[in-house]
Short mmCIF file of C-alpha atoms and ligand atoms in Angstrom, two decimals:
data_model
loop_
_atom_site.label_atom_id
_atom_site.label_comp_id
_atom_site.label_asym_id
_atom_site.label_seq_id
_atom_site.Cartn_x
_atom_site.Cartn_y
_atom_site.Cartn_z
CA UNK A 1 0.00 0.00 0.00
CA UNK A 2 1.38 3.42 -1.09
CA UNK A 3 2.31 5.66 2.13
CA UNK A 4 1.51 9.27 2.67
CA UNK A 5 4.88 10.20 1.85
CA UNK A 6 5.07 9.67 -1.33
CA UNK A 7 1.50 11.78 -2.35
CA UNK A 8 2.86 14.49 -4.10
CA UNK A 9 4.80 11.91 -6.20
CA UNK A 10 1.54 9.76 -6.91
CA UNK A 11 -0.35 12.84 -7.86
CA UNK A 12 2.39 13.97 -10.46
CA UNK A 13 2.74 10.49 -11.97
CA UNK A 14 -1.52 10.68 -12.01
CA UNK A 15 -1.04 14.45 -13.35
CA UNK A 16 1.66 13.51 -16.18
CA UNK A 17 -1.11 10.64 -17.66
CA UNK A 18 -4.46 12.85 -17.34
CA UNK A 19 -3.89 16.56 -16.10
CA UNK A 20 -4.44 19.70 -18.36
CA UNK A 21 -1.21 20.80 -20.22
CA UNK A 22 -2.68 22.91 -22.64
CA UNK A 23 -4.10 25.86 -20.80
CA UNK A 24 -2.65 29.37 -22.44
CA UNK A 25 -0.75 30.60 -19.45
CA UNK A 26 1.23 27.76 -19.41
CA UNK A 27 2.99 28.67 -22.47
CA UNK A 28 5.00 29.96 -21.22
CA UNK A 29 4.35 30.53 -17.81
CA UNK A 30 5.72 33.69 -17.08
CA UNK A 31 5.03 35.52 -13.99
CA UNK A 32 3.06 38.23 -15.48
CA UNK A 33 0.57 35.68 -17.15
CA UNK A 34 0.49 33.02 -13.95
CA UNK A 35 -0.34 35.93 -11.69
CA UNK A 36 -3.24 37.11 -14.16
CA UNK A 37 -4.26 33.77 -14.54
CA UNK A 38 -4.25 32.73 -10.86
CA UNK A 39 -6.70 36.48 -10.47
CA UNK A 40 -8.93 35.45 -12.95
CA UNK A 41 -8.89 31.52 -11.37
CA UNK A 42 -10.37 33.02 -8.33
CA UNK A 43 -14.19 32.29 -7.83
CA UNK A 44 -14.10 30.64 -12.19
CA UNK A 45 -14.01 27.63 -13.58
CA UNK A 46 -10.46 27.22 -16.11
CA UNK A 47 -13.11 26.69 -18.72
CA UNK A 48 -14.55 29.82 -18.62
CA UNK A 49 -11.66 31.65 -17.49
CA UNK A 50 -9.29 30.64 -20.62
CA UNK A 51 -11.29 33.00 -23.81
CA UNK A 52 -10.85 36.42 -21.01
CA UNK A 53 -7.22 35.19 -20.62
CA UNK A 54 -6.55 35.34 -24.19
CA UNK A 55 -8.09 38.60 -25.07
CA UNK A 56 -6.65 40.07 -21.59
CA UNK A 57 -3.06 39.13 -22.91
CA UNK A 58 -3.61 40.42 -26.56
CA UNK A 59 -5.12 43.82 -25.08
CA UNK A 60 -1.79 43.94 -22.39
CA UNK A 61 0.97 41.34 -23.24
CA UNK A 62 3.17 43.18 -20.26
CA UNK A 63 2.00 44.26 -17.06
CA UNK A 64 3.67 47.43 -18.08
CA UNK A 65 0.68 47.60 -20.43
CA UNK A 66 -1.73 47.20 -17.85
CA UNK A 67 -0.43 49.34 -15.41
CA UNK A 68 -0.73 52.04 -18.27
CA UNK A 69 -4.29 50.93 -19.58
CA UNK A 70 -7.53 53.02 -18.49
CA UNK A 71 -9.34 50.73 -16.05
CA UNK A 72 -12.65 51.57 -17.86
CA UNK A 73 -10.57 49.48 -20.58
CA UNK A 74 -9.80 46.89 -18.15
CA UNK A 75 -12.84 46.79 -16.72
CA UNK A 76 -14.44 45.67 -20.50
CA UNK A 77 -12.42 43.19 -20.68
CA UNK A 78 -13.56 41.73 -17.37
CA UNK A 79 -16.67 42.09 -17.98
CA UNK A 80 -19.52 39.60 -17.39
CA UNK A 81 -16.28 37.38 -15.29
CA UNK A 82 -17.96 39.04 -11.96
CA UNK A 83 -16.30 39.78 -8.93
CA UNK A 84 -15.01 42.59 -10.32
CA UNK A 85 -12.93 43.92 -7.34
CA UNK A 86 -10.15 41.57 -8.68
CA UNK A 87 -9.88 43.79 -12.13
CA UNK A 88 -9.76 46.91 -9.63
CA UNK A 89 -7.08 45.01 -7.76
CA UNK A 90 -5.15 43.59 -10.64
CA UNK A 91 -4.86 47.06 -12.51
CA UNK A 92 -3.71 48.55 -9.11
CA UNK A 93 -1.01 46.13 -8.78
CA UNK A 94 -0.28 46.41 -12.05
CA UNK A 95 0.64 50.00 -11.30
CA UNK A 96 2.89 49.36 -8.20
CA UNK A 97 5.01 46.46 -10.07
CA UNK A 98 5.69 48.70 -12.99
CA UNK A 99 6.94 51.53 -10.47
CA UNK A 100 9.66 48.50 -9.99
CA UNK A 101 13.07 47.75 -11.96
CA UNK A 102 11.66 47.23 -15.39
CA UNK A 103 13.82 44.42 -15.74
CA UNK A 104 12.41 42.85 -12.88
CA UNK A 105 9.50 43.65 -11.91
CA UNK A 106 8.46 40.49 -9.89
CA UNK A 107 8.72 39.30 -6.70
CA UNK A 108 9.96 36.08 -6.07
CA UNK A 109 8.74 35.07 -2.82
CA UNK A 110 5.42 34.81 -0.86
CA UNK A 111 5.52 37.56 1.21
CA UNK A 112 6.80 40.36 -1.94
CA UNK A 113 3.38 39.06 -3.84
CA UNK A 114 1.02 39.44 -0.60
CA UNK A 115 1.76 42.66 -0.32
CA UNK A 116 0.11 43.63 -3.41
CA UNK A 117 -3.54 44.11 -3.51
CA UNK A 118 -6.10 41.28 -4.11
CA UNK A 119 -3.02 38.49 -3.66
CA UNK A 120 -3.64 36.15 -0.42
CA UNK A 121 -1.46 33.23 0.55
CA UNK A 122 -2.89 30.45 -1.81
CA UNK A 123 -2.39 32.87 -4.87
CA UNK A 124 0.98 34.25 -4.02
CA UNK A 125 2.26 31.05 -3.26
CA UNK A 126 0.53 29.77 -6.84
CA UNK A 127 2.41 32.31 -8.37
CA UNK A 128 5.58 32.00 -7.12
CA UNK A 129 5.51 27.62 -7.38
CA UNK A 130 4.13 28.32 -11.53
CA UNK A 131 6.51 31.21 -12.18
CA UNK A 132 9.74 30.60 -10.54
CA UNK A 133 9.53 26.72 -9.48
CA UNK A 134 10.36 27.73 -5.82
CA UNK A 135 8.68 25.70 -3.21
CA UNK A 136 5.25 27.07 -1.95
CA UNK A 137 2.17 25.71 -1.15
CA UNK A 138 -1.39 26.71 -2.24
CA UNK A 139 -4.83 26.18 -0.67
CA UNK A 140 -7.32 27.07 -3.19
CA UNK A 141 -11.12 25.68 -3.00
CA UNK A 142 -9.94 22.65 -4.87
CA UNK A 143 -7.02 21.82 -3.00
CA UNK A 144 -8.55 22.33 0.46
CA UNK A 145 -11.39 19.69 -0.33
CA UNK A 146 -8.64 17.11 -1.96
CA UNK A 147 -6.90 17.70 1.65
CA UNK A 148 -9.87 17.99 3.92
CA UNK A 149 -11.44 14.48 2.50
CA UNK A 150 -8.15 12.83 2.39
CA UNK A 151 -7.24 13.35 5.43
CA UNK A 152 -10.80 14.03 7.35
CA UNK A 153 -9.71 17.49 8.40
CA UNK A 154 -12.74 17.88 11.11
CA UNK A 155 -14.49 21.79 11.05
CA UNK A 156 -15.76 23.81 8.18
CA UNK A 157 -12.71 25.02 5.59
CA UNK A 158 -13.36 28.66 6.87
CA UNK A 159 -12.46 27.99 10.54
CA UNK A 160 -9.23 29.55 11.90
CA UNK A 161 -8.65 25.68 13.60
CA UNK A 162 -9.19 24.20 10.16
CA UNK A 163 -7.23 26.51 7.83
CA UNK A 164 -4.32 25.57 9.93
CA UNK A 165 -4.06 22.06 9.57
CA UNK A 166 -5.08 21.95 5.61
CA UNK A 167 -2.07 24.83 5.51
CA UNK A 168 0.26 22.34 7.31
CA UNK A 169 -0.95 19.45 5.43
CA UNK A 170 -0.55 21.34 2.10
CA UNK A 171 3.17 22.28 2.52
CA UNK A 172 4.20 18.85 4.25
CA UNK A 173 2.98 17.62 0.97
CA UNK A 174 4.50 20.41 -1.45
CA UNK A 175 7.47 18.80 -3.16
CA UNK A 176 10.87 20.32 -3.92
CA UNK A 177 11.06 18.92 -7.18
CA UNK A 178 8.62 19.99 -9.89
CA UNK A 179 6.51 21.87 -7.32
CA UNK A 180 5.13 24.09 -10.41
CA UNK A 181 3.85 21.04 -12.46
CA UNK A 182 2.60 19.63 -8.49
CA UNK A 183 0.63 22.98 -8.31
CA UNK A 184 -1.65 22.67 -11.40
CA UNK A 185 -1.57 18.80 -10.70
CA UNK A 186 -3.33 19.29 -7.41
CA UNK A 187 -5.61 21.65 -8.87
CA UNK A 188 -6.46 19.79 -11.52
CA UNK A 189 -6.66 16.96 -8.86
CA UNK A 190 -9.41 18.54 -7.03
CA UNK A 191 -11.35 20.28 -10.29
CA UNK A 192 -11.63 17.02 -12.34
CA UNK A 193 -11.55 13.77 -9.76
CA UNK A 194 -12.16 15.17 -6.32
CA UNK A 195 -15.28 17.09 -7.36
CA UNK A 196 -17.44 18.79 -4.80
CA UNK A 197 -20.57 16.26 -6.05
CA UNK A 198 -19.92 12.73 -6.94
CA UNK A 199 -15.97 12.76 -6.34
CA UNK A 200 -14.44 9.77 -8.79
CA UNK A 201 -12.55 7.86 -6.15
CA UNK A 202 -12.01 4.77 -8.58
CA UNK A 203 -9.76 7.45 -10.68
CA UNK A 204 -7.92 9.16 -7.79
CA UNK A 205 -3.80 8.62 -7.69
CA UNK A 206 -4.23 9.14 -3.57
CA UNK A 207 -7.48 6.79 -3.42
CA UNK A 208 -5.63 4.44 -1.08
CA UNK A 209 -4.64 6.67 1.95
CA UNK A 210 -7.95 8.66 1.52
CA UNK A 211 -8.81 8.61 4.87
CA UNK A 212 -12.61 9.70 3.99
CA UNK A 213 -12.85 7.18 1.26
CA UNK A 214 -11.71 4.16 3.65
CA UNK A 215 -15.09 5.16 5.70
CA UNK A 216 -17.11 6.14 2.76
CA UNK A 217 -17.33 10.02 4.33
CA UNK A 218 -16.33 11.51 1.02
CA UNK A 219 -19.72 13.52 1.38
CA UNK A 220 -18.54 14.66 4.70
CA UNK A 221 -15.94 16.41 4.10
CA UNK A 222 -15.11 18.88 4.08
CA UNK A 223 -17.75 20.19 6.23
CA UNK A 224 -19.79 22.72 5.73
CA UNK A 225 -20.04 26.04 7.44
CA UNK A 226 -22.73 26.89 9.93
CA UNK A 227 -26.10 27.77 8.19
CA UNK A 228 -25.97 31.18 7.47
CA UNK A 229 -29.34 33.11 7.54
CA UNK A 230 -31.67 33.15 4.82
CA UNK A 231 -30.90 35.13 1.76
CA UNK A 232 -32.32 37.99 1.52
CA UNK A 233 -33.72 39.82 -1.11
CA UNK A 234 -33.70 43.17 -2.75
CA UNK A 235 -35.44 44.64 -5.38
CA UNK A 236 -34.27 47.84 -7.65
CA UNK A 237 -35.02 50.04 -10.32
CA UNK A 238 -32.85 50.39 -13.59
CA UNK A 239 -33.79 53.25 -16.11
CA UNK A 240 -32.65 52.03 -19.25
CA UNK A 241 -32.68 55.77 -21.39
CA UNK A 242 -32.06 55.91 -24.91
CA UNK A 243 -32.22 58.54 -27.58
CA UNK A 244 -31.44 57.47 -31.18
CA UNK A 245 -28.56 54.64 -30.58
CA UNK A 246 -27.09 55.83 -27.39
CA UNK A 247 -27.85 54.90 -23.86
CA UNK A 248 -27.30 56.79 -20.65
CA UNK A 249 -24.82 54.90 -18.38
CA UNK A 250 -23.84 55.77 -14.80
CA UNK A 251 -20.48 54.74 -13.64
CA UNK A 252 -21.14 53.05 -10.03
CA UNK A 253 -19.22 54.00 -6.86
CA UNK A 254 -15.56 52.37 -6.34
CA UNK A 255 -16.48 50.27 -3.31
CA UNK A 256 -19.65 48.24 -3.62
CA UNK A 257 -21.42 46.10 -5.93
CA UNK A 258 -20.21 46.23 -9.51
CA UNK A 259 -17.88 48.77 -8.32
CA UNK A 260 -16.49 51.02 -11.03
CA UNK A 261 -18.39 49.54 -13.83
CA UNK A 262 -20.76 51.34 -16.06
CA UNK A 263 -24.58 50.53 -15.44
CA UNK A 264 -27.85 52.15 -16.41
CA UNK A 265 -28.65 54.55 -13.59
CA UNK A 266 -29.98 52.69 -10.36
CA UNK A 267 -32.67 53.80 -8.38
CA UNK A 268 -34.95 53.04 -5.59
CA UNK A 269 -38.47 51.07 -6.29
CA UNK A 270 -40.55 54.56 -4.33
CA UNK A 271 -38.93 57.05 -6.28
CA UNK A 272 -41.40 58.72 -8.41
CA UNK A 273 -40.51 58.71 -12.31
CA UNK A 274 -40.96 62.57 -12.67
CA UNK A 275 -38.31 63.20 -9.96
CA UNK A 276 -35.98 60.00 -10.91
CA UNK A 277 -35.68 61.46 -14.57
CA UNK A 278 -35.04 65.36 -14.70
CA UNK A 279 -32.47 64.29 -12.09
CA UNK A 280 -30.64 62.49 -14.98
CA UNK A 281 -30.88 65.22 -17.19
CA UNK A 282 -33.85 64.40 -18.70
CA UNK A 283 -36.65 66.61 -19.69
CA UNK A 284 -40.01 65.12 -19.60
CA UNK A 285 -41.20 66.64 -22.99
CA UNK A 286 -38.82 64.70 -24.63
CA UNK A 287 -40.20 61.16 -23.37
CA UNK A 288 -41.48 59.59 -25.96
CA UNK A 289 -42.35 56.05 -24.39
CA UNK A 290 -41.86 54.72 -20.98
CA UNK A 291 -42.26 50.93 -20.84
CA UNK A 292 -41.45 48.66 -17.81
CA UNK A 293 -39.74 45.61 -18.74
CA UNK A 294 -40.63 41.59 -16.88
CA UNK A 295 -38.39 42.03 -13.46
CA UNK A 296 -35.84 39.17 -13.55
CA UNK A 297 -33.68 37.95 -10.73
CA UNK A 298 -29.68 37.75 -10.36
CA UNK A 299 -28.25 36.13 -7.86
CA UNK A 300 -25.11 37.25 -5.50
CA UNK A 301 -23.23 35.11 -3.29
CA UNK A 302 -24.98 36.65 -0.07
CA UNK A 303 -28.12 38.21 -1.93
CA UNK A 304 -30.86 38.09 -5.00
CA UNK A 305 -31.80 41.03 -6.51
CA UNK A 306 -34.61 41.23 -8.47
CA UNK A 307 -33.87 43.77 -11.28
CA UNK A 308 -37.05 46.29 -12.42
CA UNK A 309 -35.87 47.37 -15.94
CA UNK A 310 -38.04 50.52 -17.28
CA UNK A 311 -37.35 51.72 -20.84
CA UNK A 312 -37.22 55.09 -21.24
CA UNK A 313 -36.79 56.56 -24.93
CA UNK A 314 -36.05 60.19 -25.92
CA UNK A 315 -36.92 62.17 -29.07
CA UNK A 316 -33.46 64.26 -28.61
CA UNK A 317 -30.43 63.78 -26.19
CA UNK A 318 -30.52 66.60 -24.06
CA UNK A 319 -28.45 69.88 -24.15
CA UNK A 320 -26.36 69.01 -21.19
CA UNK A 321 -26.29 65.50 -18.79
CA UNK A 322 -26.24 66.68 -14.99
CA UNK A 323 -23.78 65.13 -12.87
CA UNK A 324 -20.78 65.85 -14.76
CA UNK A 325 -18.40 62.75 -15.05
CA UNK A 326 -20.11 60.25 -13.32
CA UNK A 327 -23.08 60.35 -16.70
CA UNK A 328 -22.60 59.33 -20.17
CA UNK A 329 -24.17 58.73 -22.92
CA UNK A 330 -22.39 55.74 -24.66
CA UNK A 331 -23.08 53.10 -27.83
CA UNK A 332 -24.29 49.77 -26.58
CA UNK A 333 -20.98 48.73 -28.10
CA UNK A 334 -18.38 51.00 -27.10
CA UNK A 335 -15.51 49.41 -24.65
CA UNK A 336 -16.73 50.45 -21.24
CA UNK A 337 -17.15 48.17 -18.49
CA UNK A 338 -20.31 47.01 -17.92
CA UNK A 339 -21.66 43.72 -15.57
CA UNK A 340 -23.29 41.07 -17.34
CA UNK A 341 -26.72 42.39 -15.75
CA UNK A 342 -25.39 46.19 -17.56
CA UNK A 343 -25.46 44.16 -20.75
CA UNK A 344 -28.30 42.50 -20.62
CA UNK A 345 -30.47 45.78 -19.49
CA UNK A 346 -29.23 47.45 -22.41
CA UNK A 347 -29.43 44.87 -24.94
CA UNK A 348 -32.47 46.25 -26.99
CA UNK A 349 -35.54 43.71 -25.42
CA UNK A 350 -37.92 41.78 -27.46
CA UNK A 351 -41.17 43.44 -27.46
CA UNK A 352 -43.32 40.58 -25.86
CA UNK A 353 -41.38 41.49 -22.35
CA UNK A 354 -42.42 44.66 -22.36
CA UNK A 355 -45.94 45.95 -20.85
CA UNK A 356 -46.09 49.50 -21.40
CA UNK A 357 -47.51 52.05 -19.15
CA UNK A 358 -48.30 55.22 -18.88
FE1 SF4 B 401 -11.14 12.74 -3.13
FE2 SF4 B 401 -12.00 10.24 -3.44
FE3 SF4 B 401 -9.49 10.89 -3.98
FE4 SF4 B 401 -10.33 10.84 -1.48
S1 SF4 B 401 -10.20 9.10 -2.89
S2 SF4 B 401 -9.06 12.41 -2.41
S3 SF4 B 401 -12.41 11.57 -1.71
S4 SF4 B 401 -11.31 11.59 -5.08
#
């Protein structure tokens, strides 16, 4: 029977026969395009992640480029990946590595990448195992359920008691050798046989010192946090304006959701229409239809909101847009940023959806 020593070598020999070699940023695997990669990995699926990593590069092949793009430019490019905080972060960083030697702009060691905003242990330590082959350990969502099942690491993944021992269990296995090809392998490991649902045991490299296999607790683990109180729910008003082709867009607060994007203008449910709109720079002689579109629902990680569209068409743009800078009037496709919920609103809707009023 294999021992527990030898785990990183099992899942490498498993990795070299099935795991993916063919993702973009590992050719070549540079720092600049593992860190962007290992942002964008947060929270998304390879799958969906690899078509944004591909235009991301060809927009900004250096991270000299990014540091100088506009972040409404890097915000398009992110767009409809969610969690958009990361963009905010990864164009900030971008900035403070480029203030660095140009001919080394990288750090090479946990602590250097942590210090930069939006990198935490598990993706630092990604970085610097992919990038520079030195020895560091991650503990992403994948790898802490590959550890937690194999070796029944009691307590839910976010506890302070249980973070510790899948950190000590993932650097006692980290190897010295190959520790970047190790990295993807035990991501892979945990994406494609240790799945969250219906884990394939029968096709896992460490199925015989799986301690929650042996009592058939693969379900078990890891376990799950304490039941958090019911979502809630929130409902709010988009005006979706338009005059000829353009659409008004309101570019959302830093901090907060969708932060920094562009959106049509939010507002609440009670607000009546004929104070909502010359507050947008609208004048109500030049409405020429109002039309409230079928509410539909998008969900958050903590929250659903159920999004009230209203349509809202002009016979002229108007001589000036109040609010200065944070107001624009912009072509649906013009490279702003705009969440996937932006899109959608302002994505011309089929007339069946809409019930007009008066
Ligand atoms: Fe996960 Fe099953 Fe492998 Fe254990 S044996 S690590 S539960 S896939």
């Amino acid at each position: 029977m294999a021992t527990d020593d030898d785990f990183a070598r099992r899942v490498l020999a498993w990795w070299d026969r099935h795991g993916r070699k063919d993702l973009p940023w590992q050719h070549p695997r540079t720092p600049y395009r593992v860190w962007v990669s290992e942002v964008m990995l947060q929270q998304t699926r390879a799958g969906t992640v690899v078509a944004y990593f591909e235009r991301f590069m060809a927009a900004f092949p250096t991270v000299h480029d990014l540091a100088n793009a506009d972040l409404d430019h890097v915000l398009h490019l992110w767009s409809g990946l969610g969690y958009y905080a990361r963009a905010r972060n990864l164009h900030e960083a971008a900035r403070r590595l480029a203030e660095r030697p140009a001919t080394d702009p990288f750090p090479r060691d946990v602590a250097g990448w942590m210090e930069l905003p939006g990198i935490g242990r598990s993706t630092a330590g990604a970085v610097v195992a992919q990038a520079f082959g030195e020895r560091a350990s991650i503990l992403d969502a994948n790898v802490r359920r590959v550890l937690a099942r194999h070796h029944k690491v009691a307590g839910a993944s976010s506890s302070s008691h249980a973070q510790r021992t899948l950190w000590c269990w993932a650097e006692q296995h980290t190897p010295v050798q190959r520790v970047a090809d190790y990295t993807q392998a035990i991501m892979d490991l945990g994406a494609t046989v240790c799945r969250s649902t219906k884990p394939m045991c029968d096709a896992c490299p460490v199925q015989d010192t799986c301690a929650a296999h042996a009592t058939g607790e693969e379900a078990q683990f890891p376990h799950r946090s304490p039941r958090k109180s019911a979502r809630r729910l929130e409902r709010r008003r988009f005006f979706v304006i338009t005059a000829g082709d353009l659409v008004l867009l309101e570019k959302r607060p830093a901090n907060g959701v969708w932060g920094g994007l562009w959106s049509p203008p939010e507002r609440r449910e009670d607000e009546p229409l004929d104070e909502c709109l010359p507050r947008l720079g609208v004048e109500l002689a030049t409405v020429a239809e109002t039309t409230h579109a079928a509410p539909f629902r998008h969900g958050f990680s903590h929250y659903d909101l159920d999004v009230l569209p209203v349509y809202v068409h002009l016979t002229r743009l108007p001589a000036e847009v109040r609010d200065g800078v944070s107001l624009r009037w912009a072509r649906r496709d013009d490279a702003l940023g705009l969440s996937a919920v932006a899109v959608k609103l302002i994505t011309p809707p089929q007339r069946s959806l809409l019930e007009t009023n008066p």
